[in-house]
XYZ file of N, CA and C in Angstrom:
729
model
N 162.756 -37.030 -40.124
C 162.110 -37.456 -38.889
C 162.427 -38.938 -38.674
N 162.781 -39.263 -37.460
C 163.181 -40.634 -37.170
C 161.955 -41.544 -37.098
N 162.232 -42.828 -37.138
C 161.133 -43.815 -37.037
C 160.410 -43.693 -35.707
N 161.113 -43.366 -34.696
C 160.514 -43.224 -33.364
C 159.543 -42.052 -33.333
N 159.973 -40.928 -33.966
C 159.106 -39.740 -34.005
C 157.850 -40.019 -34.819
N 158.029 -40.762 -35.963
C 156.862 -41.135 -36.764
C 155.875 -41.948 -35.938
N 156.385 -42.848 -35.151
C 155.513 -43.708 -34.359
C 154.715 -42.891 -33.335
N 155.401 -41.960 -32.662
C 154.718 -41.095 -31.680
C 153.635 -40.247 -32.341
N 153.947 -39.765 -33.559
C 152.983 -38.926 -34.292
C 151.728 -39.737 -34.623
N 151.927 -41.005 -35.092
C 150.776 -41.839 -35.421
C 149.920 -42.111 -34.179
N 150.622 -42.395 -33.069
C 149.896 -42.623 -31.814
C 149.100 -41.397 -31.406
N 149.691 -40.214 -31.569
C 149.023 -38.966 -31.175
C 147.791 -38.701 -32.000
N 147.911 -38.931 -33.314
C 146.760 -38.710 -34.192
C 145.634 -39.686 -33.848
N 146.033 -40.960 -33.671
C 145.026 -41.978 -33.331
C 144.315 -41.661 -32.028
N 145.063 -41.224 -31.054
C 144.479 -40.882 -29.747
C 143.501 -39.709 -29.882
N 143.908 -38.732 -30.714
C 143.044 -37.569 -30.916
C 141.731 -37.956 -31.574
N 141.807 -38.851 -32.578
C 140.596 -39.306 -33.263
C 139.649 -40.003 -32.284
N 140.218 -40.838 -31.429
C 139.415 -41.561 -30.438
C 138.713 -40.584 -29.503
N 139.436 -39.559 -29.046
C 138.858 -38.567 -28.118
C 137.722 -37.799 -28.772
N 137.974 -37.392 -30.024
C 136.933 -36.649 -30.749
C 135.688 -37.518 -30.931
N 135.899 -38.801 -31.257
C 134.769 -39.712 -31.451
C 133.952 -39.865 -30.175
N 134.661 -40.017 -29.069
C 133.986 -40.148 -27.770
C 133.176 -38.898 -27.462
N 133.787 -37.739 -27.733
C 133.116 -36.460 -27.475
C 131.831 -36.341 -28.295
N 131.901 -36.750 -29.568
C 130.724 -36.686 -30.449
C 129.609 -37.587 -29.922
N 129.998 -38.812 -29.486
C 129.011 -39.753 -28.960
C 128.333 -39.185 -27.721
N 129.121 -38.588 -26.816
C 128.578 -37.993 -25.585
C 127.606 -36.879 -25.910
N 127.981 -36.010 -26.864
C 127.104 -34.897 -27.253
C 125.791 -35.395 -27.848
N 125.887 -36.465 -28.659
C 124.676 -37.023 -29.243
C 123.746 -37.597 -28.181
N 124.328 -38.268 -27.197
C 123.530 -38.844 -26.099
C 122.827 -37.747 -25.306
N 123.613 -36.670 -24.992
C 123.041 -35.557 -24.229
C 121.929 -34.878 -24.999
N 122.121 -34.724 -26.295
C 121.116 -34.086 -27.142
C 119.834 -34.918 -27.178
N 119.980 -36.237 -27.278
C 118.813 -37.114 -27.301
C 118.067 -37.090 -25.986
N 118.826 -37.035 -24.866
C 118.200 -36.989 -23.544
C 117.364 -35.733 -23.385
N 117.917 -34.592 -23.848
C 117.183 -33.330 -23.736
C 115.907 -33.366 -24.559
N 115.987 -33.996 -25.734
C 114.786 -34.088 -26.575
C 113.729 -34.954 -25.908
N 114.182 -36.059 -25.274
C 113.237 -36.932 -24.580
C 112.567 -36.197 -23.436
N 113.391 -35.410 -22.671
C 112.833 -34.659 -21.551
C 111.827 -33.640 -22.039
N 112.163 -32.971 -23.145
C 111.249 -31.979 -23.704
C 109.957 -32.647 -24.161
N 110.111 -33.831 -24.767
C 108.928 -34.569 -25.223
C 108.049 -34.980 -24.059
N 108.673 -35.435 -22.952
C 107.917 -35.831 -21.775
C 107.168 -34.646 -21.190
N 107.827 -33.469 -21.190
C 107.157 -32.276 -20.671
C 105.941 -31.929 -21.509
N 106.099 -32.035 -22.812
C 104.973 -31.723 -23.700
C 103.824 -32.702 -23.479
N 104.180 -34.002 -23.303
C 103.154 -34.998 -23.065
C 102.420 -34.743 -21.766
N 103.178 -34.334 -20.727
C 102.543 -34.064 -19.439
C 101.574 -32.905 -19.551
N 101.913 -31.918 -20.410
C 100.993 -30.798 -20.618
C 99.709 -31.278 -21.279
N 99.846 -32.180 -22.237
C 98.685 -32.678 -22.969
C 97.767 -33.459 -22.050
N 98.338 -34.223 -21.112
C 97.550 -35.108 -20.279
C 96.884 -34.405 -19.115
N 97.219 -33.114 -18.875
C 96.578 -32.376 -17.808
C 95.155 -32.019 -18.216
N 94.157 -32.139 -17.273
C 92.789 -31.758 -17.621
C 92.709 -30.287 -17.952
N 92.041 -29.969 -19.021
C 91.941 -28.584 -19.476
C 90.506 -28.109 -19.297
N 90.355 -26.981 -18.627
C 89.033 -26.392 -18.470
C 88.832 -25.375 -19.561
N 87.875 -25.630 -20.426
C 87.619 -24.719 -21.522
C 86.861 -23.500 -21.012
N 87.315 -22.296 -21.379
C 86.612 -21.095 -20.929
C 85.224 -21.010 -21.545
N 84.300 -20.477 -20.771
C 82.953 -20.317 -21.301
C 82.917 -19.161 -22.278
N 82.026 -19.265 -23.238
C 81.880 -18.200 -24.205
C 81.309 -16.968 -23.512
N 81.687 -15.777 -23.979
C 81.171 -14.548 -23.370
C 79.646 -14.553 -23.359
N 79.084 -14.217 -22.191
C 77.629 -14.157 -22.079
C 76.972 -15.492 -21.810
N 77.741 -16.577 -21.845
C 77.182 -17.909 -21.609
C 77.143 -18.194 -20.116
N 75.964 -18.461 -19.584
C 75.818 -18.738 -18.162
C 75.967 -20.237 -17.905
N 76.475 -20.603 -16.714
C 76.617 -22.035 -16.408
C 75.246 -22.702 -16.312
N 75.213 -23.986 -16.616
C 73.965 -24.749 -16.550
C 73.744 -25.211 -15.109
N 72.599 -24.871 -14.548
C 72.312 -25.240 -13.169
C 71.873 -26.706 -13.078
N 72.314 -27.357 -12.016
C 71.913 -28.738 -11.755
C 71.943 -28.958 -10.244
N 71.044 -29.793 -9.744
C 70.917 -29.964 -8.290
C 71.141 -31.410 -7.860
N 71.982 -31.576 -6.868
C 72.175 -32.871 -6.213
C 71.227 -32.951 -5.028
N 70.464 -34.041 -4.946
C 69.585 -34.238 -3.793
C 69.834 -35.615 -3.192
N 69.774 -35.669 -1.863
C 70.048 -36.917 -1.145
C 68.890 -37.235 -0.214
N 68.340 -38.437 -0.344
C 67.201 -38.880 0.469
C 67.646 -39.833 1.573
N 66.751 -39.982 2.563
C 66.823 -41.026 3.599
C 67.818 -40.753 4.719
N 68.518 -39.641 4.710
C 69.477 -39.347 5.768
C 68.783 -38.791 7.005
N 69.577 -38.444 8.028
C 71.032 -38.575 8.018
C 71.495 -39.994 8.348
N 72.578 -40.386 7.681
C 73.203 -41.682 7.952
C 74.338 -41.459 8.953
N 74.525 -42.377 9.914
C 75.544 -42.174 10.953
C 76.980 -42.139 10.443
N 77.236 -42.659 9.241
C 78.604 -42.686 8.705
C 78.715 -41.896 7.403
N 77.871 -42.217 6.448
C 78.086 -41.712 5.091
C 77.618 -40.274 4.858
N 76.708 -39.781 5.681
C 76.325 -38.367 5.534
C 77.517 -37.468 5.840
N 78.266 -37.806 6.869
C 79.470 -37.030 7.211
C 80.464 -37.065 6.060
N 80.661 -38.232 5.473
C 81.589 -38.351 4.348
C 81.103 -37.551 3.144
N 79.799 -37.557 2.923
C 79.230 -36.791 1.813
C 79.447 -35.301 2.034
N 79.278 -34.854 3.261
C 79.494 -33.440 3.579
C 80.941 -33.035 3.319
N 81.867 -33.931 3.605
C 83.282 -33.646 3.338
C 83.534 -33.483 1.844
N 82.948 -34.374 1.035
C 83.103 -34.295 -0.429
C 82.533 -32.973 -0.951
N 81.346 -32.621 -0.493
C 80.706 -31.384 -0.937
C 81.511 -30.167 -0.507
N 82.039 -30.220 0.694
C 82.828 -29.104 1.226
C 84.122 -28.926 0.436
N 84.799 -30.027 0.156
C 86.059 -29.974 -0.587
C 85.868 -29.416 -1.998
N 84.704 -29.693 -2.587
C 84.433 -29.249 -3.959
C 83.590 -27.981 -4.019
N 83.275 -27.426 -2.830
C 82.493 -26.191 -2.727
C 81.172 -26.298 -3.501
N 80.457 -27.366 -3.200
C 79.192 -27.641 -3.880
C 78.060 -27.704 -2.842
N 76.968 -26.961 -3.059
C 75.799 -27.077 -2.179
C 74.898 -28.207 -2.651
N 74.129 -28.770 -1.725
C 73.215 -29.857 -2.084
C 71.965 -29.754 -1.228
N 70.996 -30.615 -1.514
C 69.744 -30.642 -0.759
C 69.581 -32.018 -0.124
N 69.321 -32.027 1.181
C 69.157 -33.275 1.920
C 67.707 -33.399 2.383
N 67.005 -34.427 1.879
C 65.644 -34.709 2.317
C 65.727 -35.744 3.434
N 65.456 -35.308 4.661
C 65.698 -36.127 5.844
C 64.470 -36.900 6.303
N 64.737 -38.099 6.812
C 63.703 -38.907 7.447
C 63.677 -38.596 8.942
N 62.501 -38.323 9.461
C 62.398 -37.993 10.879
C 62.949 -39.081 11.784
N 62.709 -40.347 11.447
C 63.167 -41.444 12.295
C 64.696 -41.560 12.318
N 65.359 -41.016 11.292
C 66.816 -41.068 11.265
C 67.468 -39.843 11.916
N 66.666 -38.837 12.191
C 67.207 -37.634 12.839
C 67.534 -37.918 14.302
N 66.649 -38.657 14.958
C 66.829 -38.943 16.377
C 68.119 -39.730 16.612
N 68.996 -39.150 17.403
C 70.300 -39.751 17.666
C 71.399 -39.197 16.787
N 71.014 -38.434 15.758
C 72.001 -37.849 14.845
C 71.729 -36.352 14.655
N 71.331 -35.743 15.733
C 70.968 -34.328 15.690
C 72.133 -33.441 15.266
N 73.345 -33.792 15.696
C 74.510 -32.962 15.355
C 74.794 -32.967 13.852
N 74.500 -34.081 13.207
C 74.700 -34.160 11.760
C 73.731 -33.220 11.048
N 72.496 -33.176 11.532
C 71.496 -32.284 10.945
C 71.946 -30.830 11.090
N 72.445 -30.483 12.250
C 72.940 -29.125 12.472
C 74.095 -28.807 11.539
N 74.970 -29.783 11.341
C 76.123 -29.578 10.458
C 75.686 -29.344 9.009
N 74.683 -30.094 8.568
C 74.166 -29.906 7.202
C 73.719 -28.458 7.018
N 72.977 -27.952 7.992
C 72.467 -26.580 7.911
C 73.598 -25.561 8.011
N 74.533 -25.790 8.921
C 75.637 -24.852 9.130
C 76.527 -24.728 7.905
N 76.625 -25.799 7.125
C 77.463 -25.771 5.927
C 76.743 -25.158 4.726
N 75.513 -24.694 4.930
C 74.812 -23.976 3.878
C 73.988 -24.825 2.934
N 73.801 -26.095 3.263
C 72.979 -26.963 2.417
C 71.501 -26.771 2.758
N 70.655 -27.107 1.813
C 69.219 -26.995 2.019
C 68.684 -28.302 2.603
N 67.824 -28.179 3.611
C 67.230 -29.358 4.233
C 65.751 -29.429 3.863
N 65.342 -30.608 3.372
C 63.946 -30.844 3.040
C 63.380 -31.988 3.854
N 62.097 -32.230 3.690
C 61.353 -33.214 4.465
C 61.118 -34.474 3.623
N 61.310 -35.650 4.245
C 61.097 -36.915 3.524
C 60.159 -37.833 4.317
N 59.256 -37.220 5.080
C 58.337 -37.890 6.014
C 59.105 -38.453 7.213
N 58.378 -39.013 8.161
C 59.034 -39.527 9.364
C 59.456 -40.990 9.198
N 58.571 -41.814 8.613
C 58.839 -43.253 8.537
C 59.030 -43.771 7.106
N 59.262 -42.894 6.143
C 59.410 -43.276 4.739
C 58.155 -44.018 4.257
N 57.033 -43.338 4.385
C 55.750 -43.947 4.033
C 55.263 -43.432 2.679
N 54.366 -44.195 2.076
C 53.747 -43.769 0.822
C 52.529 -42.910 1.155
N 52.644 -41.637 0.848
C 51.630 -40.665 1.228
C 50.240 -41.023 0.685
N 50.189 -41.497 -0.546
C 48.900 -41.782 -1.175
C 48.179 -42.981 -0.553
N 48.863 -43.719 0.295
C 48.227 -44.867 0.949
C 47.738 -44.545 2.340
N 47.700 -43.245 2.680
C 47.315 -42.831 4.023
C 46.181 -41.817 3.952
N 45.547 -41.609 5.081
C 44.557 -40.539 5.165
C 45.292 -39.207 5.192
N 44.573 -38.135 4.910
C 45.174 -36.798 4.906
C 45.740 -36.461 6.287
N 45.032 -36.884 7.342
C 45.486 -36.598 8.704
C 46.794 -37.336 9.016
N 46.883 -38.597 8.603
C 48.105 -39.377 8.839
C 49.282 -38.795 8.052
N 49.023 -38.440 6.823
C 50.079 -37.865 5.987
C 50.577 -36.557 6.579
N 49.634 -35.756 7.036
C 49.997 -34.470 7.639
C 50.909 -34.696 8.846
N 50.566 -35.650 9.686
C 51.353 -35.918 10.891
C 52.751 -36.441 10.550
N 52.834 -37.321 9.546
C 54.133 -37.857 9.109
C 55.085 -36.732 8.704
N 54.555 -35.789 7.959
C 55.395 -34.706 7.440
C 55.633 -33.634 8.499
N 54.582 -33.279 9.221
C 54.695 -32.206 10.212
C 55.649 -32.586 11.343
N 55.629 -33.832 11.734
C 56.513 -34.297 12.817
C 57.981 -34.105 12.439
N 58.303 -34.412 11.204
C 59.681 -34.241 10.732
C 60.043 -32.760 10.608
N 59.113 -31.964 10.115
C 59.363 -30.522 9.986
C 59.660 -29.899 11.335
N 58.901 -30.310 12.355
C 59.114 -29.751 13.696
C 60.488 -30.125 14.239
N 60.908 -31.352 14.006
C 62.235 -31.789 14.456
C 63.336 -30.951 13.806
N 63.225 -30.752 12.499
C 64.243 -29.994 11.767
C 64.290 -28.545 12.249
N 63.120 -27.960 12.476
C 63.085 -26.563 12.932
C 63.676 -26.422 14.330
N 63.419 -27.387 15.196
C 63.981 -27.346 16.553
C 65.507 -27.365 16.526
N 66.079 -28.117 15.573
C 67.527 -28.281 15.509
C 68.226 -27.157 14.749
N 67.585 -26.640 13.728
C 68.250 -25.651 12.854
C 67.724 -24.234 13.027
N 66.570 -24.106 13.676
C 65.971 -22.784 13.831
C 65.230 -22.319 12.596
N 65.110 -23.206 11.615
C 64.442 -22.850 10.373
C 63.544 -23.991 9.915
N 62.322 -23.655 9.560
C 61.394 -24.674 9.085
C 61.720 -25.119 7.673
N 61.171 -26.246 7.271
C 61.399 -26.751 5.920
C 60.367 -26.158 4.957
N 60.783 -25.964 3.718
C 59.888 -25.425 2.690
C 59.604 -26.442 1.588
N 60.381 -27.537 1.572
C 60.264 -28.511 0.488
C 60.114 -29.919 1.054
N 59.328 -30.733 0.356
C 59.111 -32.113 0.771
C 59.343 -33.032 -0.427
N 60.050 -34.119 -0.187
C 60.254 -35.155 -1.199
C 59.449 -36.374 -0.761
N 58.284 -36.614 -1.385
C 57.463 -37.761 -0.971
C 58.129 -39.080 -1.356
N 58.244 -40.010 -0.428
C 58.801 -41.317 -0.774
C 58.030 -41.960 -1.926
N 58.761 -42.629 -2.806
C 58.206 -43.327 -3.972
C 57.644 -42.362 -5.017
N 57.769 -41.068 -4.767
C 57.341 -40.083 -5.755
C 55.842 -39.933 -5.912
N 55.067 -40.352 -4.930
C 53.602 -40.215 -5.013
C 53.129 -39.162 -4.024
N 52.158 -38.354 -4.450
C 51.752 -37.198 -3.649
C 50.260 -36.939 -3.783
N 49.638 -36.539 -2.693
C 48.226 -36.158 -2.712
C 48.101 -34.681 -3.064
N 47.531 -34.394 -4.210
C 47.367 -33.010 -4.625
C 46.519 -32.254 -3.602
N 46.988 -31.082 -3.248
C 46.276 -30.270 -2.272
C 46.910 -30.317 -0.899
N 47.674 -31.371 -0.643
C 48.302 -31.507 0.671
C 49.336 -30.415 0.911
N 49.964 -29.945 -0.177
C 51.003 -28.923 -0.024
C 50.454 -27.620 0.553
N 49.185 -27.313 0.225
C 48.601 -26.067 0.741
C 48.341 -26.169 2.244
N 47.982 -27.354 2.714
C 47.757 -27.554 4.150
C 49.064 -27.489 4.926
N 50.132 -28.018 4.325
C 51.428 -28.080 5.004
C 52.302 -26.869 4.715
N 51.929 -26.095 3.708
C 52.727 -24.958 3.254
C 54.125 -25.429 2.832
N 54.163 -26.513 2.078
C 55.400 -27.090 1.567
C 55.282 -27.317 0.065
N 56.406 -27.276 -0.620
C 56.431 -27.515 -2.063
C 56.966 -28.925 -2.313
N 56.193 -29.810 -2.959
C 56.700 -31.152 -3.261
C 57.757 -31.101 -4.367
N 58.837 -31.843 -4.174
C 59.952 -31.858 -5.133
C 60.221 -33.287 -5.574
N 60.109 -33.538 -6.871
C 60.415 -34.856 -7.410
C 61.854 -34.854 -7.957
N 62.094 -35.501 -9.084
C 63.440 -35.584 -9.635
C 63.351 -35.822 -11.138
N 64.445 -35.608 -11.826
C 64.494 -35.863 -13.270
C 65.496 -36.959 -13.623
N 66.466 -37.191 -12.740
C 67.445 -38.276 -12.952
C 67.470 -39.158 -11.707
N 67.053 -40.392 -11.859
C 67.066 -41.352 -10.751
C 68.283 -42.265 -10.912
N 69.243 -42.140 -10.008
C 70.474 -42.940 -10.117
C 70.249 -44.399 -9.717
N 69.169 -44.656 -8.973
C 68.911 -46.007 -8.436
C 70.152 -46.539 -7.708
N 70.816 -45.623 -7.008
C 72.051 -45.993 -6.311
C 71.817 -46.999 -5.202
N 70.586 -47.109 -4.728
C 70.279 -48.054 -3.663
C 70.240 -49.508 -4.170
N 70.241 -49.664 -5.500
C 70.172 -51.012 -6.079
C 71.541 -51.570 -6.453
N 72.579 -50.734 -6.401
C 73.887 -51.192 -6.872
C 75.020 -50.519 -6.110
N 76.147 -51.210 -6.049
C 77.368 -50.617 -5.504
C 78.354 -50.309 -6.627
N 77.872 -50.360 -7.864
C 78.714 -50.119 -9.028
C 78.868 -48.609 -9.238
N 79.971 -48.075 -8.788
C 80.210 -46.629 -8.857
C 80.227 -46.152 -10.308
N 80.880 -46.914 -11.180
C 80.956 -46.525 -12.593
C 79.570 -46.395 -13.217
N 78.686 -47.328 -12.890
C 77.340 -47.316 -13.462
C 76.572 -46.074 -13.015
N 76.714 -45.718 -11.747
C 76.032 -44.529 -11.215
C 76.551 -43.273 -11.903
N 77.863 -43.162 -11.984
C 78.488 -41.975 -12.586
C 78.088 -41.853 -14.055
N 78.209 -42.930 -14.791
C 77.902 -42.899 -16.226
C 76.445 -42.526 -16.491
N 75.540 -43.044 -15.671
C 74.121 -42.745 -15.854
C 73.849 -41.257 -15.683
N 74.439 -40.662 -14.660
C 74.215 -39.233 -14.405
C 74.835 -38.374 -15.501
N 76.105 -38.613 -15.791
C 76.824 -37.776 -16.759
C 76.195 -37.879 -18.149
N 75.757 -39.069 -18.510
C 75.148 -39.282 -19.830
C 73.829 -38.521 -19.974
N 73.068 -38.420 -18.889
C 71.721 -37.853 -18.967
C 71.606 -36.426 -18.434
N 72.671 -35.884 -17.894
C 72.603 -34.573 -17.244
C 72.269 -33.460 -18.225
N 71.347 -32.597 -17.796
C 70.982 -31.428 -18.582
C 70.676 -30.262 -17.670
N 70.459 -29.111 -18.246
C 70.204 -27.911 -17.450
C 68.933 -28.069 -16.609
N 69.022 -27.628 -15.338
C 67.908 -27.649 -14.377
C 67.464 -29.063 -13.996
N 68.329 -30.040 -14.199
C 68.001 -31.395 -13.754
C 68.121 -31.502 -12.239
N 67.336 -32.419 -11.677
C 67.397 -32.732 -10.247
C 67.801 -34.193 -10.124
N 68.945 -34.431 -9.518
C 69.502 -35.781 -9.414
C 69.114 -36.409 -8.083
N 68.506 -37.582 -8.144
C 68.106 -38.302 -6.937
C 69.186 -39.305 -6.535
N 69.692 -39.134 -5.294
C 70.680 -40.053 -4.743
C 70.342 -40.282 -3.263
N 71.125 -41.109 -2.609
C 70.910 -41.406 -1.193
C 72.248 -41.343 -0.451
N 72.303 -40.561 0.610
C 73.550 -40.442 1.367
C 73.657 -41.561 2.398
N 73.398 -42.780 1.946
C 73.386 -43.937 2.841
C 74.335 -45.034 2.387
N 75.140 -44.740 1.342
C 76.003 -45.775 0.769
C 77.383 -45.201 0.447
N 78.395 -46.013 0.704
C 79.765 -45.619 0.383
C 79.918 -45.395 -1.117
N 79.287 -46.259 -1.917
C 79.387 -46.145 -3.377
C 78.823 -44.815 -3.868
N 77.788 -44.311 -3.204
C 77.206 -43.026 -3.597
C 78.142 -41.870 -3.267
N 78.822 -41.977 -2.152
C 79.808 -40.944 -1.794
C 80.898 -40.875 -2.863
N 81.423 -42.046 -3.253
C 82.481 -42.092 -4.265
C 81.972 -41.593 -5.621
N 80.754 -41.998 -5.974
C 80.180 -41.579 -7.257
C 79.952 -40.070 -7.287
N 79.486 -39.521 -6.179
C 79.202 -38.080 -6.120
C 80.454 -37.263 -6.387
N 81.571 -37.672 -5.809
C 82.822 -36.935 -6.014
C 83.203 -36.912 -7.494
N 83.050 -38.034 -8.156
C 83.382 -38.104 -9.587
C 82.383 -37.323 -10.437
N 81.104 -37.407 -10.097
C 80.064 -36.694 -10.828
C 80.305 -35.187 -10.767
N 80.653 -34.693 -9.609
C 80.898 -33.259 -9.448
C 82.010 -32.797 -10.379
N 83.112 -33.512 -10.373
C 84.261 -33.111 -11.198
C 83.918 -33.161 -12.696
N 83.239 -34.220 -13.113
C 82.921 -34.386 -14.533
C 81.916 -33.337 -15.016
N 80.888 -33.078 -14.226
C 79.875 -32.112 -14.648
C 80.378 -30.673 -14.566
N 81.239 -30.397 -13.603
C 81.846 -29.063 -13.555
C 82.658 -28.807 -14.827
N 83.373 -29.841 -15.277
C 84.176 -29.709 -16.494
C 83.305 -29.472 -17.723
N 82.024 -29.886 -17.645
C 81.100 -29.677 -18.752
C 80.329 -28.363 -18.629
N 80.691 -27.558 -17.634
C 80.070 -26.234 -17.501
C 78.841 -26.180 -16.620
N 78.625 -27.206 -15.798
C 77.481 -27.203 -14.894
C 77.820 -26.487 -13.585
N 76.822 -25.851 -13.017
C 76.940 -25.216 -11.699
C 75.969 -25.918 -10.761
N 76.469 -26.409 -9.638
C 75.626 -27.111 -8.680
C 74.935 -26.105 -7.759
N 73.623 -26.316 -7.588
C 72.834 -25.413 -6.759
C 71.901 -26.242 -5.871
N 71.322 -25.605 -4.863
C 70.305 -26.285 -4.077
C 69.010 -26.328 -4.875
N 68.131 -27.235 -4.516
C 66.973 -27.529 -5.362
C 66.008 -26.349 -5.506
N 66.016 -25.443 -4.543
C 65.107 -24.293 -4.635
C 65.440 -23.420 -5.831
N 66.730 -23.347 -6.214
C 67.128 -22.524 -7.348
C 66.666 -23.116 -8.677
N 66.453 -24.418 -8.692
C 65.952 -25.072 -9.899
C 64.429 -24.998 -9.940
N 63.783 -25.306 -8.821
C 62.331 -25.317 -8.760
C 61.735 -23.940 -9.002
N 62.391 -22.910 -8.463
C 61.857 -21.557 -8.551
C 62.374 -20.795 -9.769
N 63.220 -21.438 -10.578
C 63.800 -20.750 -11.743
C 62.730 -20.480 -12.808
């Protein structure tokens, strides 16, 4: 073999080695990319919220959202949207003085299947009034609600949580208090409201909130999602009181 042929042979071998090396590097890169993609997919699966199935025979824990002082001209509508999107019923204790001028909102609350209760007309402390005055405060609001919805109220939430025993028999109403007070009217801290409810929530609890604040609307949406994940079922307050 001539010197020229030897030279061509060496060049050919060297070129082949280079090509093989490049091919190996490319394959290694592709293999690593696929592993990274697979790892990312696995991570995405882990980070997805997982709903744990309930044990056979285990019933969901009932809990009730209640909103006082409405209807509000802005935030009651937003609250209804949140409840509608999450398919959650709630109870609205309305003030008679806030109904006037917002009659359509009251009708919407009823049409969407929520329970409407009475919160007096002027947000007064029942125990500081005569029986006749208290009766008028509550009856006036009941009449307004019945005129708008075609259905009378069966439940009353006395402002400040004070009630004259015996008044319910005269009004034919059931007084409803609460077990969890969010004190949402004192703060705009959404995290604080959410944490307080989720930390203290238990079966048949009644949560007191107000559909008069943007922060409460935001907190309610988060509370619903978190408590649903813990196996709670949201119901209107009559299902808790009469259980």
